[in-house]
Amino acid sequence: MSQFLDQVEDCVPALRRYARALTHNADLADDLVQDCLERAIRKSSLWRPTGPLRAWLFRMLLNIHRNELRHRRRAPDTMPMTDLVAEPQVQSASPGRLALAETARAMQELPAEQREALLLIAVEGFSYADAAAVLDIPVGTLMSRLGRARATLRSLTEEGGPKLRTMK
């Protein structure tokens, strides 16, 4: 069990990074990772060392995230009135920061299945086979989603891209 926990612990930074990319909210991402870790420890007897533990954990995290999205669609979150009044944030206008913000906005325009695939491959460094296993799709489908996601990102982040032009 201690070897299992050590391997789980090694995956926590990557799980947090993926959860933040999925939720765009640090608190929700931390809750998602915590739920994933609790479930992984509770269900540790179900994990078989035939495949990578990392892929098993990412699959679990993604399933929890999708379940929460379905739940939120049925019962929308409420927000305290104190959260409605916020100080405006002023960010530096460095070209690198602007390009990163533009790419992040463009990634939000992608359909969920394309964004999930792109994050697993480009951000988390999963192999195509492992990412396809996490998403429970064939490798060819994963490659197709990646191709469409990359093409859409290119068109959205080009100078004066069609959708982001109106957001600036």
PDB file of N, CA, C and O in Angstrom, residues 1-78:
ATOM      1  N   MET A   1       0.832  -1.206   0.000  1.00  0.00           N
ATOM      2  CA  MET A   1       0.000   0.000   0.000  1.00  0.00           C
ATOM      3  C   MET A   1       0.866   1.255   0.000  1.00  0.00           C
ATOM      4  O   MET A   1       0.503   2.241  -0.618  1.00  0.00           O
ATOM      5  N   SER A   2       2.029   1.201   0.703  1.00  0.00           N
ATOM      6  CA  SER A   2       2.858   2.409   0.759  1.00  0.00           C
ATOM      7  C   SER A   2       3.453   2.723  -0.612  1.00  0.00           C
ATOM      8  O   SER A   2       3.613   3.889  -0.959  1.00  0.00           O
ATOM      9  N   GLN A   3       3.771   1.687  -1.411  1.00  0.00           N
ATOM     10  CA  GLN A   3       4.275   1.931  -2.763  1.00  0.00           C
ATOM     11  C   GLN A   3       3.180   2.578  -3.615  1.00  0.00           C
ATOM     12  O   GLN A   3       3.455   3.504  -4.382  1.00  0.00           O
ATOM     13  N   PHE A   4       1.958   2.113  -3.456  1.00  0.00           N
ATOM     14  CA  PHE A   4       0.820   2.687  -4.173  1.00  0.00           C
ATOM     15  C   PHE A   4       0.666   4.160  -3.802  1.00  0.00           C
ATOM     16  O   PHE A   4       0.522   5.016  -4.671  1.00  0.00           O
ATOM     17  N   LEU A   5       0.717   4.469  -2.505  1.00  0.00           N
ATOM     18  CA  LEU A   5       0.568   5.855  -2.054  1.00  0.00           C
ATOM     19  C   LEU A   5       1.709   6.732  -2.538  1.00  0.00           C
ATOM     20  O   LEU A   5       1.496   7.905  -2.865  1.00  0.00           O
ATOM     21  N   ASP A   6       2.916   6.169  -2.603  1.00  0.00           N
ATOM     22  CA  ASP A   6       4.054   6.938  -3.119  1.00  0.00           C
ATOM     23  C   ASP A   6       3.846   7.282  -4.589  1.00  0.00           C
ATOM     24  O   ASP A   6       4.130   8.407  -5.024  1.00  0.00           O
ATOM     25  N   GLN A   7       3.344   6.323  -5.360  1.00  0.00           N
ATOM     26  CA  GLN A   7       3.088   6.582  -6.777  1.00  0.00           C
ATOM     27  C   GLN A   7       1.961   7.601  -6.950  1.00  0.00           C
ATOM     28  O   GLN A   7       2.028   8.461  -7.825  1.00  0.00           O
ATOM     29  N   VAL A   8       0.940   7.512  -6.119  1.00  0.00           N
ATOM     30  CA  VAL A   8      -0.158   8.480  -6.172  1.00  0.00           C
ATOM     31  C   VAL A   8       0.375   9.872  -5.843  1.00  0.00           C
ATOM     32  O   VAL A   8       0.055  10.849  -6.524  1.00  0.00           O
ATOM     33  N   GLU A   9       1.205   9.954  -4.832  1.00  0.00           N
ATOM     34  CA  GLU A   9       1.765  11.242  -4.423  1.00  0.00           C
ATOM     35  C   GLU A   9       2.587  11.876  -5.540  1.00  0.00           C
ATOM     36  O   GLU A   9       2.542  13.093  -5.745  1.00  0.00           O
ATOM     37  N   ASP A  10       3.306  11.058  -6.294  1.00  0.00           N
ATOM     38  CA  ASP A  10       4.098  11.580  -7.414  1.00  0.00           C
ATOM     39  C   ASP A  10       3.213  12.188  -8.507  1.00  0.00           C
ATOM     40  O   ASP A  10       3.654  13.056  -9.247  1.00  0.00           O
ATOM     41  N   CYS A  11       1.980  11.732  -8.604  1.00  0.00           N
ATOM     42  CA  CYS A  11       1.062  12.209  -9.652  1.00  0.00           C
ATOM     43  C   CYS A  11       0.292  13.468  -9.256  1.00  0.00           C
ATOM     44  O   CYS A  11      -0.344  14.088 -10.120  1.00  0.00           O
ATOM     45  N   VAL A  12       0.326  13.856  -7.992  1.00  0.00           N
ATOM     46  CA  VAL A  12      -0.503  14.970  -7.515  1.00  0.00           C
ATOM     47  C   VAL A  12      -0.233  16.283  -8.263  1.00  0.00           C
ATOM     48  O   VAL A  12      -1.193  16.947  -8.680  1.00  0.00           O
ATOM     49  N   PRO A  13       1.018  16.692  -8.489  1.00  0.00           N
ATOM     50  CA  PRO A  13       1.209  17.963  -9.214  1.00  0.00           C
ATOM     51  C   PRO A  13       0.598  17.951 -10.618  1.00  0.00           C
ATOM     52  O   PRO A  13      -0.025  18.925 -11.037  1.00  0.00           O
ATOM     53  N   ALA A  14       0.729  16.842 -11.323  1.00  0.00           N
ATOM     54  CA  ALA A  14       0.149  16.757 -12.666  1.00  0.00           C
ATOM     55  C   ALA A  14      -1.378  16.746 -12.599  1.00  0.00           C
ATOM     56  O   ALA A  14      -2.042  17.360 -13.436  1.00  0.00           O
ATOM     57  N   LEU A  15      -1.932  16.065 -11.604  1.00  0.00           N
ATOM     58  CA  LEU A  15      -3.392  16.061 -11.434  1.00  0.00           C
ATOM     59  C   LEU A  15      -3.904  17.474 -11.156  1.00  0.00           C
ATOM     60  O   LEU A  15      -4.929  17.892 -11.701  1.00  0.00           O
ATOM     61  N   ARG A  16      -3.199  18.214 -10.307  1.00  0.00           N
ATOM     62  CA  ARG A  16      -3.619  19.586  -9.991  1.00  0.00           C
ATOM     63  C   ARG A  16      -3.560  20.463 -11.235  1.00  0.00           C
ATOM     64  O   ARG A  16      -4.452  21.274 -11.487  1.00  0.00           O
ATOM     65  N   ARG A  17      -2.494  20.307 -12.011  1.00  0.00           N
ATOM     66  CA  ARG A  17      -2.345  21.105 -13.229  1.00  0.00           C
ATOM     67  C   ARG A  17      -3.492  20.817 -14.196  1.00  0.00           C
ATOM     68  O   ARG A  17      -4.088  21.730 -14.755  1.00  0.00           O
ATOM     69  N   TYR A  18      -3.821  19.551 -14.385  1.00  0.00           N
ATOM     70  CA  TYR A  18      -4.894  19.171 -15.303  1.00  0.00           C
ATOM     71  C   TYR A  18      -6.244  19.639 -14.775  1.00  0.00           C
ATOM     72  O   TYR A  18      -7.067  20.150 -15.534  1.00  0.00           O
ATOM     73  N   ALA A  19      -6.449  19.509 -13.480  1.00  0.00           N
ATOM     74  CA  ALA A  19      -7.719  19.946 -12.875  1.00  0.00           C
ATOM     75  C   ALA A  19      -7.887  21.455 -13.027  1.00  0.00           C
ATOM     76  O   ALA A  19      -8.984  21.938 -13.319  1.00  0.00           O
ATOM     77  N   ARG A  20      -6.818  22.215 -12.844  1.00  0.00           N
ATOM     78  CA  ARG A  20      -6.919  23.670 -13.023  1.00  0.00           C
ATOM     79  C   ARG A  20      -7.195  24.038 -14.466  1.00  0.00           C
ATOM     80  O   ARG A  20      -7.934  24.980 -14.748  1.00  0.00           O
ATOM     81  N   ALA A  21      -6.609  23.297 -15.378  1.00  0.00           N
ATOM     82  CA  ALA A  21      -6.864  23.564 -16.791  1.00  0.00           C
ATOM     83  C   ALA A  21      -8.313  23.235 -17.151  1.00  0.00           C
ATOM     84  O   ALA A  21      -8.910  23.917 -17.981  1.00  0.00           O
ATOM     85  N   LEU A  22      -8.878  22.220 -16.526  1.00  0.00           N
ATOM     86  CA  LEU A  22     -10.271  21.854 -16.802  1.00  0.00           C
ATOM     87  C   LEU A  22     -11.260  22.829 -16.179  1.00  0.00           C
ATOM     88  O   LEU A  22     -12.257  23.187 -16.789  1.00  0.00           O
ATOM     89  N   THR A  23     -10.989  23.261 -14.935  1.00  0.00           N
ATOM     90  CA  THR A  23     -11.974  24.051 -14.197  1.00  0.00           C
ATOM     91  C   THR A  23     -11.753  25.555 -14.276  1.00  0.00           C
ATOM     92  O   THR A  23     -12.685  26.318 -14.089  1.00  0.00           O
ATOM     93  N   HIS A  24     -10.528  25.989 -14.477  1.00  0.00           N
ATOM     94  CA  HIS A  24     -10.157  27.408 -14.459  1.00  0.00           C
ATOM     95  C   HIS A  24     -10.504  28.068 -13.130  1.00  0.00           C
ATOM     96  O   HIS A  24     -10.847  29.254 -13.090  1.00  0.00           O
ATOM     97  N   ASN A  25     -10.439  27.291 -12.082  1.00  0.00           N
ATOM     98  CA  ASN A  25     -10.729  27.801 -10.747  1.00  0.00           C
ATOM     99  C   ASN A  25      -9.886  26.995  -9.768  1.00  0.00           C
ATOM    100  O   ASN A  25     -10.050  25.774  -9.672  1.00  0.00           O
ATOM    101  N   ALA A  26      -8.998  27.665  -9.044  1.00  0.00           N
ATOM    102  CA  ALA A  26      -8.068  26.964  -8.155  1.00  0.00           C
ATOM    103  C   ALA A  26      -8.799  26.173  -7.074  1.00  0.00           C
ATOM    104  O   ALA A  26      -8.425  25.035  -6.765  1.00  0.00           O
ATOM    105  N   ASP A  27      -9.845  26.751  -6.503  1.00  0.00           N
ATOM    106  CA  ASP A  27     -10.571  26.056  -5.443  1.00  0.00           C
ATOM    107  C   ASP A  27     -11.304  24.826  -5.968  1.00  0.00           C
ATOM    108  O   ASP A  27     -11.257  23.757  -5.361  1.00  0.00           O
ATOM    109  N   LEU A  28     -11.979  24.983  -7.104  1.00  0.00           N
ATOM    110  CA  LEU A  28     -12.659  23.832  -7.696  1.00  0.00           C
ATOM    111  C   LEU A  28     -11.668  22.753  -8.106  1.00  0.00           C
ATOM    112  O   LEU A  28     -11.938  21.551  -7.949  1.00  0.00           O
ATOM    113  N   ALA A  29     -10.520  23.179  -8.623  1.00  0.00           N
ATOM    114  CA  ALA A  29      -9.491  22.215  -9.029  1.00  0.00           C
ATOM    115  C   ALA A  29      -8.953  21.450  -7.824  1.00  0.00           C
ATOM    116  O   ALA A  29      -8.782  20.225  -7.886  1.00  0.00           O
ATOM    117  N   ASP A  30      -8.702  22.145  -6.736  1.00  0.00           N
ATOM    118  CA  ASP A  30      -8.217  21.465  -5.534  1.00  0.00           C
ATOM    119  C   ASP A  30      -9.257  20.487  -4.994  1.00  0.00           C
ATOM    120  O   ASP A  30      -8.918  19.379  -4.567  1.00  0.00           O
ATOM    121  N   ASP A  31     -10.525  20.872  -5.039  1.00  0.00           N
ATOM    122  CA  ASP A  31     -11.588  19.961  -4.606  1.00  0.00           C
ATOM    123  C   ASP A  31     -11.656  18.736  -5.517  1.00  0.00           C
ATOM    124  O   ASP A  31     -11.852  17.614  -5.046  1.00  0.00           O
ATOM    125  N   LEU A  32     -11.496  18.962  -6.813  1.00  0.00           N
ATOM    126  CA  LEU A  32     -11.535  17.870  -7.774  1.00  0.00           C
ATOM    127  C   LEU A  32     -10.390  16.887  -7.528  1.00  0.00           C
ATOM    128  O   LEU A  32     -10.593  15.666  -7.526  1.00  0.00           O
ATOM    129  N   VAL A  33      -9.194  17.410  -7.293  1.00  0.00           N
ATOM    130  CA  VAL A  33      -8.045  16.542  -7.019  1.00  0.00           C
ATOM    131  C   VAL A  33      -8.265  15.789  -5.712  1.00  0.00           C
ATOM    132  O   VAL A  33      -7.975  14.588  -5.619  1.00  0.00           O
ATOM    133  N   GLN A  34      -8.766  16.468  -4.702  1.00  0.00           N
ATOM    134  CA  GLN A  34      -9.016  15.802  -3.428  1.00  0.00           C
ATOM    135  C   GLN A  34     -10.038  14.673  -3.600  1.00  0.00           C
ATOM    136  O   GLN A  34      -9.838  13.576  -3.075  1.00  0.00           O
ATOM    137  N   ASP A  35     -11.103  14.928  -4.333  1.00  0.00           N
ATOM    138  CA  ASP A  35     -12.090  13.881  -4.586  1.00  0.00           C
ATOM    139  C   ASP A  35     -11.460  12.699  -5.321  1.00  0.00           C
ATOM    140  O   ASP A  35     -11.743  11.534  -5.014  1.00  0.00           O
ATOM    141  N   CYS A  36     -10.603  13.016  -6.274  1.00  0.00           N
ATOM    142  CA  CYS A  36      -9.930  11.970  -7.039  1.00  0.00           C
ATOM    143  C   CYS A  36      -9.025  11.137  -6.134  1.00  0.00           C
ATOM    144  O   CYS A  36      -9.031   9.906  -6.196  1.00  0.00           O
ATOM    145  N   LEU A  37      -8.248  11.801  -5.289  1.00  0.00           N
ATOM    146  CA  LEU A  37      -7.329  11.083  -4.402  1.00  0.00           C
ATOM    147  C   LEU A  37      -8.091  10.240  -3.385  1.00  0.00           C
ATOM    148  O   LEU A  37      -7.707   9.098  -3.102  1.00  0.00           O
ATOM    149  N   GLU A  38      -9.170  10.785  -2.859  1.00  0.00           N
ATOM    150  CA  GLU A  38      -9.987  10.006  -1.914  1.00  0.00           C
ATOM    151  C   GLU A  38     -10.540   8.760  -2.581  1.00  0.00           C
ATOM    152  O   GLU A  38     -10.488   7.668  -2.014  1.00  0.00           O
ATOM    153  N   ARG A  39     -11.052   8.923  -3.785  1.00  0.00           N
ATOM    154  CA  ARG A  39     -11.613   7.774  -4.495  1.00  0.00           C
ATOM    155  C   ARG A  39     -10.524   6.767  -4.846  1.00  0.00           C
ATOM    156  O   ARG A  39     -10.733   5.557  -4.748  1.00  0.00           O
ATOM    157  N   ALA A  40      -9.356   7.260  -5.256  1.00  0.00           N
ATOM    158  CA  ALA A  40      -8.252   6.359  -5.608  1.00  0.00           C
ATOM    159  C   ALA A  40      -7.818   5.526  -4.405  1.00  0.00           C
ATOM    160  O   ALA A  40      -7.591   4.318  -4.534  1.00  0.00           O
ATOM    161  N   ILE A  41      -7.725   6.155  -3.255  1.00  0.00           N
ATOM    162  CA  ILE A  41      -7.313   5.417  -2.059  1.00  0.00           C
ATOM    163  C   ILE A  41      -8.410   4.441  -1.648  1.00  0.00           C
ATOM    164  O   ILE A  41      -8.133   3.288  -1.306  1.00  0.00           O
ATOM    165  N   ARG A  42      -9.648   4.887  -1.717  1.00  0.00           N
ATOM    166  CA  ARG A  42     -10.762   4.029  -1.349  1.00  0.00           C
ATOM    167  C   ARG A  42     -10.883   2.835  -2.303  1.00  0.00           C
ATOM    168  O   ARG A  42     -11.210   1.728  -1.896  1.00  0.00           O
ATOM    169  N   LYS A  43     -10.588   3.051  -3.573  1.00  0.00           N
ATOM    170  CA  LYS A  43     -10.730   2.007  -4.593  1.00  0.00           C
ATOM    171  C   LYS A  43      -9.385   1.390  -4.985  1.00  0.00           C
ATOM    172  O   LYS A  43      -9.260   0.793  -6.052  1.00  0.00           O
ATOM    173  N   SER A  44      -8.375   1.542  -4.147  1.00  0.00           N
ATOM    174  CA  SER A  44      -7.032   1.051  -4.488  1.00  0.00           C
ATOM    175  C   SER A  44      -7.016  -0.439  -4.803  1.00  0.00           C
ATOM    176  O   SER A  44      -6.186  -0.901  -5.582  1.00  0.00           O
ATOM    177  N   SER A  45      -7.921  -1.184  -4.226  1.00  0.00           N
ATOM    178  CA  SER A  45      -7.957  -2.628  -4.495  1.00  0.00           C
ATOM    179  C   SER A  45      -8.392  -2.920  -5.936  1.00  0.00           C
ATOM    180  O   SER A  45      -8.138  -4.010  -6.448  1.00  0.00           O
ATOM    181  N   LEU A  46      -9.029  -1.974  -6.595  1.00  0.00           N
ATOM    182  CA  LEU A  46      -9.470  -2.173  -7.978  1.00  0.00           C
ATOM    183  C   LEU A  46      -8.366  -1.922  -8.999  1.00  0.00           C
ATOM    184  O   LEU A  46      -8.480  -2.335 -10.149  1.00  0.00           O
ATOM    185  N   TRP A  47      -7.323  -1.201  -8.587  1.00  0.00           N
ATOM    186  CA  TRP A  47      -6.242  -0.895  -9.540  1.00  0.00           C
ATOM    187  C   TRP A  47      -5.366  -2.116  -9.734  1.00  0.00           C
ATOM    188  O   TRP A  47      -4.914  -2.739  -8.781  1.00  0.00           O
ATOM    189  N   ARG A  48      -5.167  -2.451 -10.984  1.00  0.00           N
ATOM    190  CA  ARG A  48      -4.299  -3.568 -11.335  1.00  0.00           C
ATOM    191  C   ARG A  48      -3.062  -3.010 -12.012  1.00  0.00           C
ATOM    192  O   ARG A  48      -3.174  -2.228 -12.954  1.00  0.00           O
ATOM    193  N   PRO A  49      -1.882  -3.416 -11.554  1.00  0.00           N
ATOM    194  CA  PRO A  49      -0.651  -2.854 -12.128  1.00  0.00           C
ATOM    195  C   PRO A  49      -0.352  -3.321 -13.553  1.00  0.00           C
ATOM    196  O   PRO A  49       0.776  -3.502 -13.921  1.00  0.00           O
ATOM    197  N   THR A  50      -1.378  -3.522 -14.355  1.00  0.00           N
ATOM    198  CA  THR A  50      -1.170  -3.889 -15.756  1.00  0.00           C
ATOM    199  C   THR A  50      -0.948  -2.654 -16.620  1.00  0.00           C
ATOM    200  O   THR A  50      -0.429  -2.756 -17.713  1.00  0.00           O
ATOM    201  N   GLY A  51      -1.361  -1.516 -16.130  1.00  0.00           N
ATOM    202  CA  GLY A  51      -1.197  -0.268 -16.860  1.00  0.00           C
ATOM    203  C   GLY A  51      -0.652   0.800 -15.926  1.00  0.00           C
ATOM    204  O   GLY A  51      -0.487   0.570 -14.724  1.00  0.00           O
ATOM    205  N   PRO A  52      -0.375   1.973 -16.455  1.00  0.00           N
ATOM    206  CA  PRO A  52       0.193   3.035 -15.612  1.00  0.00           C
ATOM    207  C   PRO A  52      -0.837   3.585 -14.620  1.00  0.00           C
ATOM    208  O   PRO A  52      -1.985   3.829 -14.974  1.00  0.00           O
ATOM    209  N   LEU A  53      -0.401   3.768 -13.393  1.00  0.00           N
ATOM    210  CA  LEU A  53      -1.262   4.341 -12.354  1.00  0.00           C
ATOM    211  C   LEU A  53      -1.667   5.757 -12.724  1.00  0.00           C
ATOM    212  O   LEU A  53      -2.794   6.175 -12.471  1.00  0.00           O
ATOM    213  N   ARG A  54      -0.765   6.495 -13.353  1.00  0.00           N
ATOM    214  CA  ARG A  54      -1.035   7.884 -13.730  1.00  0.00           C
ATOM    215  C   ARG A  54      -2.264   7.975 -14.630  1.00  0.00           C
ATOM    216  O   ARG A  54      -3.137   8.819 -14.433  1.00  0.00           O
ATOM    217  N   ALA A  55      -2.339   7.094 -15.618  1.00  0.00           N
ATOM    218  CA  ALA A  55      -3.490   7.108 -16.530  1.00  0.00           C
ATOM    219  C   ALA A  55      -4.769   6.759 -15.779  1.00  0.00           C
ATOM    220  O   ALA A  55      -5.823   7.339 -16.044  1.00  0.00           O
ATOM    221  N   TRP A  56      -4.701   5.811 -14.834  1.00  0.00           N
ATOM    222  CA  TRP A  56      -5.863   5.426 -14.033  1.00  0.00           C
ATOM    223  C   TRP A  56      -6.363   6.617 -13.224  1.00  0.00           C
ATOM    224  O   TRP A  56      -7.559   6.889 -13.164  1.00  0.00           O
ATOM    225  N   LEU A  57      -5.437   7.373 -12.621  1.00  0.00           N
ATOM    226  CA  LEU A  57      -5.806   8.541 -11.824  1.00  0.00           C
ATOM    227  C   LEU A  57      -6.398   9.651 -12.686  1.00  0.00           C
ATOM    228  O   LEU A  57      -7.390  10.283 -12.309  1.00  0.00           O
ATOM    229  N   PHE A  58      -5.811   9.894 -13.839  1.00  0.00           N
ATOM    230  CA  PHE A  58      -6.335  10.931 -14.728  1.00  0.00           C
ATOM    231  C   PHE A  58      -7.722  10.553 -15.233  1.00  0.00           C
ATOM    232  O   PHE A  58      -8.597  11.406 -15.357  1.00  0.00           O
ATOM    233  N   ARG A  59      -7.925   9.291 -15.522  1.00  0.00           N
ATOM    234  CA  ARG A  59      -9.243   8.823 -15.958  1.00  0.00           C
ATOM    235  C   ARG A  59     -10.276   9.060 -14.857  1.00  0.00           C
ATOM    236  O   ARG A  59     -11.389   9.525 -15.106  1.00  0.00           O
ATOM    237  N   MET A  60      -9.887   8.759 -13.625  1.00  0.00           N
ATOM    238  CA  MET A  60     -10.775   8.948 -12.483  1.00  0.00           C
ATOM    239  C   MET A  60     -11.097  10.436 -12.310  1.00  0.00           C
ATOM    240  O   MET A  60     -12.247  10.819 -12.117  1.00  0.00           O
ATOM    241  N   LEU A  61     -10.068  11.298 -12.399  1.00  0.00           N
ATOM    242  CA  LEU A  61     -10.263  12.734 -12.251  1.00  0.00           C
ATOM    243  C   LEU A  61     -11.208  13.268 -13.330  1.00  0.00           C
ATOM    244  O   LEU A  61     -12.116  14.045 -13.047  1.00  0.00           O
ATOM    245  N   LEU A  62     -11.009  12.821 -14.558  1.00  0.00           N
ATOM    246  CA  LEU A  62     -11.845  13.277 -15.667  1.00  0.00           C
ATOM    247  C   LEU A  62     -13.290  12.820 -15.484  1.00  0.00           C
ATOM    248  O   LEU A  62     -14.221  13.589 -15.715  1.00  0.00           O
ATOM    249  N   ASN A  63     -13.488  11.591 -15.034  1.00  0.00           N
ATOM    250  CA  ASN A  63     -14.850  11.105 -14.795  1.00  0.00           C
ATOM    251  C   ASN A  63     -15.536  11.904 -13.685  1.00  0.00           C
ATOM    252  O   ASN A  63     -16.714  12.238 -13.802  1.00  0.00           O
ATOM    253  N   ILE A  64     -14.816  12.204 -12.625  1.00  0.00           N
ATOM    254  CA  ILE A  64     -15.379  13.002 -11.531  1.00  0.00           C
ATOM    255  C   ILE A  64     -15.753  14.390 -12.052  1.00  0.00           C
ATOM    256  O   ILE A  64     -16.825  14.912 -11.753  1.00  0.00           O
ATOM    257  N   HIS A  65     -14.868  14.986 -12.843  1.00  0.00           N
ATOM    258  CA  HIS A  65     -15.129  16.314 -13.410  1.00  0.00           C
ATOM    259  C   HIS A  65     -16.381  16.294 -14.285  1.00  0.00           C
ATOM    260  O   HIS A  65     -17.247  17.176 -14.172  1.00  0.00           O
ATOM    261  N   ARG A  66     -16.489  15.299 -15.152  1.00  0.00           N
ATOM    262  CA  ARG A  66     -17.659  15.215 -16.034  1.00  0.00           C
ATOM    263  C   ARG A  66     -18.939  15.022 -15.223  1.00  0.00           C
ATOM    264  O   ARG A  66     -19.979  15.599 -15.553  1.00  0.00           O
ATOM    265  N   ASN A  67     -18.872  14.200 -14.176  1.00  0.00           N
ATOM    266  CA  ASN A  67     -20.049  13.999 -13.320  1.00  0.00           C
ATOM    267  C   ASN A  67     -20.460  15.300 -12.640  1.00  0.00           C
ATOM    268  O   ASN A  67     -21.647  15.602 -12.521  1.00  0.00           O
ATOM    269  N   GLU A  68     -19.482  16.073 -12.180  1.00  0.00           N
ATOM    270  CA  GLU A  68     -19.793  17.354 -11.546  1.00  0.00           C
ATOM    271  C   GLU A  68     -20.401  18.334 -12.537  1.00  0.00           C
ATOM    272  O   GLU A  68     -21.304  19.096 -12.180  1.00  0.00           O
ATOM    273  N   LEU A  69     -19.915  18.329 -13.768  1.00  0.00           N
ATOM    274  CA  LEU A  69     -20.500  19.209 -14.790  1.00  0.00           C
ATOM    275  C   LEU A  69     -21.959  18.852 -15.034  1.00  0.00           C
ATOM    276  O   LEU A  69     -22.812  19.737 -15.135  1.00  0.00           O
ATOM    277  N   ARG A  70     -22.249  17.557 -15.131  1.00  0.00           N
ATOM    278  CA  ARG A  70     -23.638  17.128 -15.320  1.00  0.00           C
ATOM    279  C   ARG A  70     -24.500  17.553 -14.139  1.00  0.00           C
ATOM    280  O   ARG A  70     -25.623  18.028 -14.314  1.00  0.00           O
ATOM    281  N   HIS A  71     -23.967  17.401 -12.944  1.00  0.00           N
ATOM    282  CA  HIS A  71     -24.711  17.778 -11.744  1.00  0.00           C
ATOM    283  C   HIS A  71     -24.975  19.289 -11.716  1.00  0.00           C
ATOM    284  O   HIS A  71     -26.065  19.735 -11.389  1.00  0.00           O
ATOM    285  N   ARG A  72     -23.969  20.082 -12.075  1.00  0.00           N
ATOM    286  CA  ARG A  72     -24.129  21.538 -12.067  1.00  0.00           C
ATOM    287  C   ARG A  72     -25.131  22.011 -13.106  1.00  0.00           C
ATOM    288  O   ARG A  72     -25.800  23.010 -12.911  1.00  0.00           O
ATOM    289  N   ARG A  73     -25.221  21.308 -14.230  1.00  0.00           N
ATOM    290  CA  ARG A  73     -26.210  21.681 -15.244  1.00  0.00           C
ATOM    291  C   ARG A  73     -27.623  21.505 -14.705  1.00  0.00           C
ATOM    292  O   ARG A  73     -28.511  22.274 -15.029  1.00  0.00           O
ATOM    293  N   ARG A  74     -27.819  20.479 -13.888  1.00  0.00           N
ATOM    294  CA  ARG A  74     -29.137  20.228 -13.316  1.00  0.00           C
ATOM    295  C   ARG A  74     -29.427  21.153 -12.150  1.00  0.00           C
ATOM    296  O   ARG A  74     -30.558  21.566 -11.951  1.00  0.00           O
ATOM    297  N   ALA A  75     -28.421  21.460 -11.342  1.00  0.00           N
ATOM    298  CA  ALA A  75     -28.593  22.312 -10.166  1.00  0.00           C
ATOM    299  C   ALA A  75     -27.489  23.362 -10.171  1.00  0.00           C
ATOM    300  O   ALA A  75     -26.415  23.141  -9.628  1.00  0.00           O
ATOM    301  N   PRO A  76     -27.710  24.511 -10.798  1.00  0.00           N
ATOM    302  CA  PRO A  76     -26.667  25.535 -10.894  1.00  0.00           C
ATOM    303  C   PRO A  76     -26.195  26.010  -9.517  1.00  0.00           C
ATOM    304  O   PRO A  76     -26.965  26.029  -8.549  1.00  0.00           O
ATOM    305  N   ASP A  77     -24.911  26.373  -9.469  1.00  0.00           N
ATOM    306  CA  ASP A  77     -24.321  26.872  -8.230  1.00  0.00           C
ATOM    307  C   ASP A  77     -24.918  28.219  -7.862  1.00  0.00           C
ATOM    308  O   ASP A  77     -25.286  29.016  -8.724  1.00  0.00           O
ATOM    309  N   THR A  78     -24.988  28.469  -6.575  1.00  0.00           N
ATOM    310  CA  THR A  78     -25.370  29.786  -6.095  1.00  0.00           C
ATOM    311  C   THR A  78     -24.101  30.515  -5.691  1.00  0.00           C
ATOM    312  O   THR A  78     -23.099  29.907  -5.340  1.00  0.00           O
TER     313      THR A  78
END
